[in-house]
C-alpha positions as a Markdown table, in Angstrom:
| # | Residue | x | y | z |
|---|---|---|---|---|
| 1 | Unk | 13.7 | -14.8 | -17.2 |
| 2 | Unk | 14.3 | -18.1 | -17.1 |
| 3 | Unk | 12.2 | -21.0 | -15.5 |
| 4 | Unk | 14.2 | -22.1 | -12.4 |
| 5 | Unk | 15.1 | -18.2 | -11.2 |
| 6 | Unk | 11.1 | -17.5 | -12.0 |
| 7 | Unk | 10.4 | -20.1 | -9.6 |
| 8 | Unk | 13.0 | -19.2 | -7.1 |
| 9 | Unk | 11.9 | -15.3 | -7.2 |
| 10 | Unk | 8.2 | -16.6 | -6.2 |
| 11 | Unk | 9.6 | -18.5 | -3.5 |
| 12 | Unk | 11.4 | -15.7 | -2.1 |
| 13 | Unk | 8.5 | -13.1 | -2.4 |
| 14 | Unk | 6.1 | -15.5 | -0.4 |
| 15 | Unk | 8.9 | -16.1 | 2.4 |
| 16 | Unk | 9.8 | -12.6 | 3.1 |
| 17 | Unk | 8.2 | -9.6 | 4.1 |
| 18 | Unk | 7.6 | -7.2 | 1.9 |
| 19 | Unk | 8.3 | -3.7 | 3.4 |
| 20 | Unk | 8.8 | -0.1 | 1.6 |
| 21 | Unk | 10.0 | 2.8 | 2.4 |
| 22 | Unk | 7.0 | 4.2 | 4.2 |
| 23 | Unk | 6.9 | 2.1 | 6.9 |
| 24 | Unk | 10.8 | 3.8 | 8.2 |
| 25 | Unk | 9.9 | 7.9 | 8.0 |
| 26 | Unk | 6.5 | 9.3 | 7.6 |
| 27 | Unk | 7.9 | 11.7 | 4.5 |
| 28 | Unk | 8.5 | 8.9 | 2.2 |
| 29 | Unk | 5.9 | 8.2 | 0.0 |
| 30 | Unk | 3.8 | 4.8 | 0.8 |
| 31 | Unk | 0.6 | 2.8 | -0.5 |
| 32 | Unk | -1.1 | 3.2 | 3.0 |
| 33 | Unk | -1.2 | 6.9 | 2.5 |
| 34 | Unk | -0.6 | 10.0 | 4.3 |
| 35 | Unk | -0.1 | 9.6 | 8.8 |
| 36 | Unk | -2.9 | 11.4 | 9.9 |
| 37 | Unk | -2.5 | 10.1 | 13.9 |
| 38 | Unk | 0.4 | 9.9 | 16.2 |
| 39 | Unk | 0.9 | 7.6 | 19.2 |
| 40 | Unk | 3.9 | 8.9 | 21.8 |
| 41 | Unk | 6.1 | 6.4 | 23.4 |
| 42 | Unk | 9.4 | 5.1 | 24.9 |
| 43 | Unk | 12.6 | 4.2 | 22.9 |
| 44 | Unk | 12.0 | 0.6 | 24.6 |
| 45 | Unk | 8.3 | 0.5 | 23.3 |
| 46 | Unk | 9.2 | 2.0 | 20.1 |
| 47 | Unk | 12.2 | -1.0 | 19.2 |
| 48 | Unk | 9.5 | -3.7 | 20.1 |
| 49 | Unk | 6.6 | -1.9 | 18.3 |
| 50 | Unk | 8.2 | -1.2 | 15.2 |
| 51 | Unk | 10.4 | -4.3 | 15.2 |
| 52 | Unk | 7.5 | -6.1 | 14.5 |
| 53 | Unk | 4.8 | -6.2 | 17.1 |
| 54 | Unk | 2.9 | -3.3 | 16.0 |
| 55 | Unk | 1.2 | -1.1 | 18.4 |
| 56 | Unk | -0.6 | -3.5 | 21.2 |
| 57 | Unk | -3.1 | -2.2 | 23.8 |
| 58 | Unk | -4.9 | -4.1 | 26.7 |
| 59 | Unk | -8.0 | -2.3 | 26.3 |
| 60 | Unk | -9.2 | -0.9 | 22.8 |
| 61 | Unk | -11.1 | 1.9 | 24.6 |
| 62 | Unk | -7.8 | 3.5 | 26.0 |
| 63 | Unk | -7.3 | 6.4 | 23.9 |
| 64 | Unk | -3.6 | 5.7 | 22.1 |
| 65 | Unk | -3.7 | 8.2 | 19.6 |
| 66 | Unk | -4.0 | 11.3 | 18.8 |
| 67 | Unk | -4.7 | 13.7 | 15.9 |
| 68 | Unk | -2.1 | 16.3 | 17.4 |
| 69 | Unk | 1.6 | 15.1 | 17.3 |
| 70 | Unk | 2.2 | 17.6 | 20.0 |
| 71 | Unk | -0.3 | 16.2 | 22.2 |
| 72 | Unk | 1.2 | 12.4 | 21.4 |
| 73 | Unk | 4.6 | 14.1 | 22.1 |
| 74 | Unk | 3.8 | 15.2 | 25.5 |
| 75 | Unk | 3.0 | 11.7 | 26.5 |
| 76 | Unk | 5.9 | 10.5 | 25.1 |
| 77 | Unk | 8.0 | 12.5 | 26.9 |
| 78 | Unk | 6.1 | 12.4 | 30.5 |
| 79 | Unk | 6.0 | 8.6 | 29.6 |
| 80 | Unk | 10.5 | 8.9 | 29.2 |
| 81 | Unk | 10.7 | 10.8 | 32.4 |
| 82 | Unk | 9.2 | 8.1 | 34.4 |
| 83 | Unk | 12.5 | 6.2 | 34.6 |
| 84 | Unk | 14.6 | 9.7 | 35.6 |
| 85 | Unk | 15.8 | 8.3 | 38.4 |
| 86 | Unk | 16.6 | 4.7 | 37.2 |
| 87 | Unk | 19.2 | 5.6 | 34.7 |
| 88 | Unk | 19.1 | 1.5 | 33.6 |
| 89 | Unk | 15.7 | 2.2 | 32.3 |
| 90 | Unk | 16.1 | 5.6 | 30.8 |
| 91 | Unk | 15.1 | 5.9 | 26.9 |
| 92 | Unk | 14.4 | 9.3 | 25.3 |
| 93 | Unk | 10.9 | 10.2 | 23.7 |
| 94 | Unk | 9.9 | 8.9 | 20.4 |
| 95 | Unk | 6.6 | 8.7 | 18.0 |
| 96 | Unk | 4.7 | 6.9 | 15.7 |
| 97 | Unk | 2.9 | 8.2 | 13.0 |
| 98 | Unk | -0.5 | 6.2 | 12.0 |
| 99 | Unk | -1.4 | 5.9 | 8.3 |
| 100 | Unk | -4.7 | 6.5 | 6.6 |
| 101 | Unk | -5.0 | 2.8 | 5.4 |
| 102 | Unk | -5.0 | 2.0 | 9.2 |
| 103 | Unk | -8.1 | 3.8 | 9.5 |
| 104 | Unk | -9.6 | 2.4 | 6.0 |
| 105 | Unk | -8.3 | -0.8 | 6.7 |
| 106 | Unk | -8.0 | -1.7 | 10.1 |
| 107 | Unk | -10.7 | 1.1 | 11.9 |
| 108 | Unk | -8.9 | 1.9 | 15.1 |
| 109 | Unk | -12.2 | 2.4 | 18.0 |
| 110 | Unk | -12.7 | 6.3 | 18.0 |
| 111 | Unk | -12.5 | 7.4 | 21.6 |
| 112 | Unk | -13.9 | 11.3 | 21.2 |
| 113 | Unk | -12.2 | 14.3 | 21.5 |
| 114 | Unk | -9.4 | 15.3 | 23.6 |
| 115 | Unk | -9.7 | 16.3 | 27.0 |
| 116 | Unk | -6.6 | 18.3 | 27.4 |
| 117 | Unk | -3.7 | 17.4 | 29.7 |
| 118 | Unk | -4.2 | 20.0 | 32.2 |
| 119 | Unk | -6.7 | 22.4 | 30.6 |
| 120 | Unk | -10.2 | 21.0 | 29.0 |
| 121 | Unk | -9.3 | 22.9 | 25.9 |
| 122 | Unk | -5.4 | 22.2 | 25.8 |
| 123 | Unk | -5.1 | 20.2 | 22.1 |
| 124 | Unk | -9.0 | 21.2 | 21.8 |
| 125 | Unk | -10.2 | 19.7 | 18.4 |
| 126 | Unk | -7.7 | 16.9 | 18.3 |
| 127 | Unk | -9.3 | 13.4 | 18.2 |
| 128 | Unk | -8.1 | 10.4 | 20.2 |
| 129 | Unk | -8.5 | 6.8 | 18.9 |
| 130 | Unk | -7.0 | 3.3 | 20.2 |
| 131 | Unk | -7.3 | -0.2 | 19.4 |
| 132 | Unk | -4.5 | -2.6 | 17.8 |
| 133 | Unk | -2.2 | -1.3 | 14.4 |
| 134 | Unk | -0.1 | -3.8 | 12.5 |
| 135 | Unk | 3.0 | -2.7 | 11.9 |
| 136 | Unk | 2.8 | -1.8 | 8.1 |
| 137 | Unk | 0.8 | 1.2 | 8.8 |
| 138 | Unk | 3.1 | 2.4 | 10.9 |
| 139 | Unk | 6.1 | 5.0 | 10.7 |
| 140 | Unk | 8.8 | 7.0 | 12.4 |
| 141 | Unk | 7.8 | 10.2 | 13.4 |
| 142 | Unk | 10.9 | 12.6 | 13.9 |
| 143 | Unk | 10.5 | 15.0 | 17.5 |
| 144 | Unk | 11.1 | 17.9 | 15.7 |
| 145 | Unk | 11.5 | 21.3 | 17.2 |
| 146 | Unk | 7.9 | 22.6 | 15.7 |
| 147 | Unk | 6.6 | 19.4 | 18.0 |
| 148 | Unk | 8.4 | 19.6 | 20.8 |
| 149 | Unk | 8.0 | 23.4 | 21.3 |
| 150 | Unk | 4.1 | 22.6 | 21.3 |
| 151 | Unk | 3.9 | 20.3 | 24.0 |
| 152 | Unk | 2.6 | 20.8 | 27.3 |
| 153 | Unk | 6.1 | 20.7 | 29.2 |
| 154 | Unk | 7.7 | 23.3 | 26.3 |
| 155 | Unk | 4.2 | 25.5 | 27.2 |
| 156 | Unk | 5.0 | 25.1 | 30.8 |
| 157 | Unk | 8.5 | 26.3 | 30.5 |
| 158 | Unk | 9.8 | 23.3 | 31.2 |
| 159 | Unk | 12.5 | 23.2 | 28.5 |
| 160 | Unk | 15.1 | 21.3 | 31.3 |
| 161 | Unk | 12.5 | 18.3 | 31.3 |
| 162 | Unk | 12.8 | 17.9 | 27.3 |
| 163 | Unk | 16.4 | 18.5 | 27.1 |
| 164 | Unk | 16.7 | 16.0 | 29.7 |
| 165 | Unk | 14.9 | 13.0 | 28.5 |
| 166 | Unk | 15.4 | 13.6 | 24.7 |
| 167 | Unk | 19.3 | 13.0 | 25.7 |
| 168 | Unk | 18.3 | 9.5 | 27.3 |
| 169 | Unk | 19.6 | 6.7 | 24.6 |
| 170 | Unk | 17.3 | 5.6 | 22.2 |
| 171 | Unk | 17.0 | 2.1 | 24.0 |
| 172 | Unk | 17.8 | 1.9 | 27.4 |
| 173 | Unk | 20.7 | -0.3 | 28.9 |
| 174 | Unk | 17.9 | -2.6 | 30.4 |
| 175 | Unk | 16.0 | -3.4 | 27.6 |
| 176 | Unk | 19.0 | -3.9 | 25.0 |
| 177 | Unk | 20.7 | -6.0 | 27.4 |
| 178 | Unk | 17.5 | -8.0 | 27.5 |
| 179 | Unk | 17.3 | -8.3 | 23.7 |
| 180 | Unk | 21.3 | -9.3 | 23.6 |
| 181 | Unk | 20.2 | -12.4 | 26.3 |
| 182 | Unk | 16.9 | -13.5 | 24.4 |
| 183 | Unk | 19.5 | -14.2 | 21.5 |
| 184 | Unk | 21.8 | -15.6 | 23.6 |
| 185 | Unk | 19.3 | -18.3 | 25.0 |
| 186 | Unk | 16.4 | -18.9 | 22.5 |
| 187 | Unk | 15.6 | -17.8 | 18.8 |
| 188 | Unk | 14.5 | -14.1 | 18.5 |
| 189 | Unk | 10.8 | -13.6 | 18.8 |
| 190 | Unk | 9.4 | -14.1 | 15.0 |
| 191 | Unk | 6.4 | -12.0 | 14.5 |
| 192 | Unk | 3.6 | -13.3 | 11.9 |
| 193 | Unk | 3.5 | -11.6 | 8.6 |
| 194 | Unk | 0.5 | -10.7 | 7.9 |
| 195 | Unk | -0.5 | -9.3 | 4.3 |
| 196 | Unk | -2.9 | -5.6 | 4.1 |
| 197 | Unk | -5.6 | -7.4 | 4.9 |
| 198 | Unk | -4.1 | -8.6 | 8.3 |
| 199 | Unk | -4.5 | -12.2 | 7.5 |
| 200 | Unk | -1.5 | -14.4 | 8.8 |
| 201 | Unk | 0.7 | -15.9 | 6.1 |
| 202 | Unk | -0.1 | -19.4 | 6.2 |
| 203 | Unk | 2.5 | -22.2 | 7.5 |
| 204 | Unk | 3.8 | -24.5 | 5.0 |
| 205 | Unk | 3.3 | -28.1 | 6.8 |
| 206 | Unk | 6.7 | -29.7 | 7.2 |
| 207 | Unk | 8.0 | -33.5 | 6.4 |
| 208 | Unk | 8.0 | -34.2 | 9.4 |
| 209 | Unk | 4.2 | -33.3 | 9.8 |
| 210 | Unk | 3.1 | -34.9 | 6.8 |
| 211 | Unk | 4.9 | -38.3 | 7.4 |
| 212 | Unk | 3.2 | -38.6 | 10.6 |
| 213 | Unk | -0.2 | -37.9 | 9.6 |
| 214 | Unk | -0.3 | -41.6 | 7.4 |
| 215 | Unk | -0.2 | -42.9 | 11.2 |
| 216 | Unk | -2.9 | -40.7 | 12.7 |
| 217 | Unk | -6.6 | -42.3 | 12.2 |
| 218 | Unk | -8.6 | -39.8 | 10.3 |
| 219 | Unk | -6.1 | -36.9 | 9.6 |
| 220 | Unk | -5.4 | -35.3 | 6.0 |
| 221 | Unk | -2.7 | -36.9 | 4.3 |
| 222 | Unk | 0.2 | -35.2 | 3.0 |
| 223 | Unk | -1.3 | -34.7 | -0.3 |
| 224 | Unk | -3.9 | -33.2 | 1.5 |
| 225 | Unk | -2.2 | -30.7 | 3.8 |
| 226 | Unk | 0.1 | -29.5 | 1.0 |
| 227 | Unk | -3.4 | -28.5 | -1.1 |
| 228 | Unk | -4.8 | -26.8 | 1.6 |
| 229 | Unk | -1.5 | -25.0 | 2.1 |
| 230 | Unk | -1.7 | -23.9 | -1.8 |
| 231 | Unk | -5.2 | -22.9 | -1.7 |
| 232 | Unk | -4.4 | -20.8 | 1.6 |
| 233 | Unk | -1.7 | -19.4 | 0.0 |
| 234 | Unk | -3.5 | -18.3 | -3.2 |
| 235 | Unk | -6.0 | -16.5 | -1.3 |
| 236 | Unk | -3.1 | -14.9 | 1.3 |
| 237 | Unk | -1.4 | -13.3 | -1.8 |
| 238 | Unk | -4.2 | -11.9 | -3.6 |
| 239 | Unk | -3.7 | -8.2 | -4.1 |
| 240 | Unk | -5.9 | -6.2 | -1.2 |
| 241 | Unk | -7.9 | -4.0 | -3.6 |
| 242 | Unk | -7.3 | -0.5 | -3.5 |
| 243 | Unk | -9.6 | 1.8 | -1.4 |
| 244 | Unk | -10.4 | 5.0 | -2.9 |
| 245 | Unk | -10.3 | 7.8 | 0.2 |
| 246 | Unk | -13.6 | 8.7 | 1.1 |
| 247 | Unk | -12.7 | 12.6 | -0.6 |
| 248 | Unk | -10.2 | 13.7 | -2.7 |
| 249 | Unk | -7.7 | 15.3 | -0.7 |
| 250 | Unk | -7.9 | 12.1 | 2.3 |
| 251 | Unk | -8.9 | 14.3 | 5.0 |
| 252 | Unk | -11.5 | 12.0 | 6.5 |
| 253 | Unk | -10.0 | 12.9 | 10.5 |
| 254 | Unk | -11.0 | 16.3 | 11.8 |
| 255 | Unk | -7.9 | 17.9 | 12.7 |
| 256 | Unk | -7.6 | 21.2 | 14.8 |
| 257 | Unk | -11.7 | 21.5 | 14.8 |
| 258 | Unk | -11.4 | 22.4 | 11.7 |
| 259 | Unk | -14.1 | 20.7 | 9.4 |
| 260 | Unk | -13.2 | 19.0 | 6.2 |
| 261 | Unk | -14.7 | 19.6 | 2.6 |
């Protein structure tokens, strides 16, 4: 490989994101390990979350996750029923499955175990977690039929209610029309990279900013913002090193009550 196309590759590498496979269906194989949570949502919530944004919460105490997709699922699709009668806002059920390394790496706040929807011991043994998830930890979650049929409206008999709001559109009218007009008016809402560790990739200091800084009294010269840049750098790409799982078969979350080896 020659010297220019070397450089060129490097270039590229540190400028884009480097996703994989895991990160689009929770069956593909990926370095942050097995999904071992689930957080249930809206089609609009889901686009903006796995667009980039990764899953948000306003308090890190509110329980967003659960051990039992079926539980997750149930909030999902009580969450999509919310808008029945606003078809503008309608978008079907959808989930997110929460990989190990988010656990290893990132420890989401344990909130206990579940309470049950309508029953104390409805999900019993499931756990429930919250907190903030970058997005490389995170992956689609199919609503199968084994899911659905577990959830609390499918053990209600309330069939009509699923059937319903999984045929709402994946995005609702509202929210991609909202998306189409941010593009329209301003640039699309770039979100950080951020490497395993969750460090933000640094920002390369322009010409502009380093041929005004010769006329500011006592700030780094361009010389000197384009080392710290390279020494920020350096440390941003640094290989996260690999966490062995606390046993063998990565079964540190207690699923079903069930207690692990």
């Amino acid at each position: 490989m020659d010297r220019p196309f070397n450089d060129a590759w490097l270039v590229l590498k540190q400028q884009t994101y480097q996703s994989n496979l895991g990160e689009h269906e929770d069956f593909f194989p990926s370095p942050y390990g097995p999904v071992v949570a689930y957080h249930g949502t809206t089609g609009d919530n889901f686009t903006n979350i796995m667009g980039g944004a990764g899953m948000q919460t306003h308090d890190p105490n509110y329980a967003t996750m659960s051990t039992n997709p079926s539980e997750s699922a149930s909030y999902a699709v009580q969450r999509s029923g919310d808008a029945k009668n606003t078809p503008m806002y309608q978008s079907q059920p959808m989930m997110i499955g929460v990989r190990q390394a988010a656990f290893d790496q990132n420890h989401p706040n344990y909130i206990g175990l579940s309470h049950g929807m309508k029953n104390a011991d409805d999900y019993a043994g499931a756990e429930h977690f919250g907190g903030n998830i970058p997005r490389q930890f995170l992956t689609n979650v199919p609503m199968s039929n084994e899911i659905l049929g577990d959830t609390m409206q499918a053990r209600e008999g309330r069939q009509d209610i699923i059937d319903r709001n999984m045929s709402y559109p994946a995005e609702s009218q509202s929210h991609a029309s909202g998306r189409v007009q941010d593009m329209q008016d301003v640039p699309p809402t770039q979100f950080p990279i951020v490497n395993q560790r969750g460090e933000v990739r640094p920002q390369e200091p322009t010409q502009s900013q380093m041929s005004r800084s010769k006329w500011l009294k006592n700030a780094p010269t361009g010389e000197q913002m384009m080392a710290d840049y390279n020494q920020q750098m350096t440390q941003y790409m640094q290989p996260n090193p690999v966490q062995q799982p606390q046993d063998p078969f990565q079964t540190q979350l207690n699923f079903g009550g069930e207690q692990t080896a």
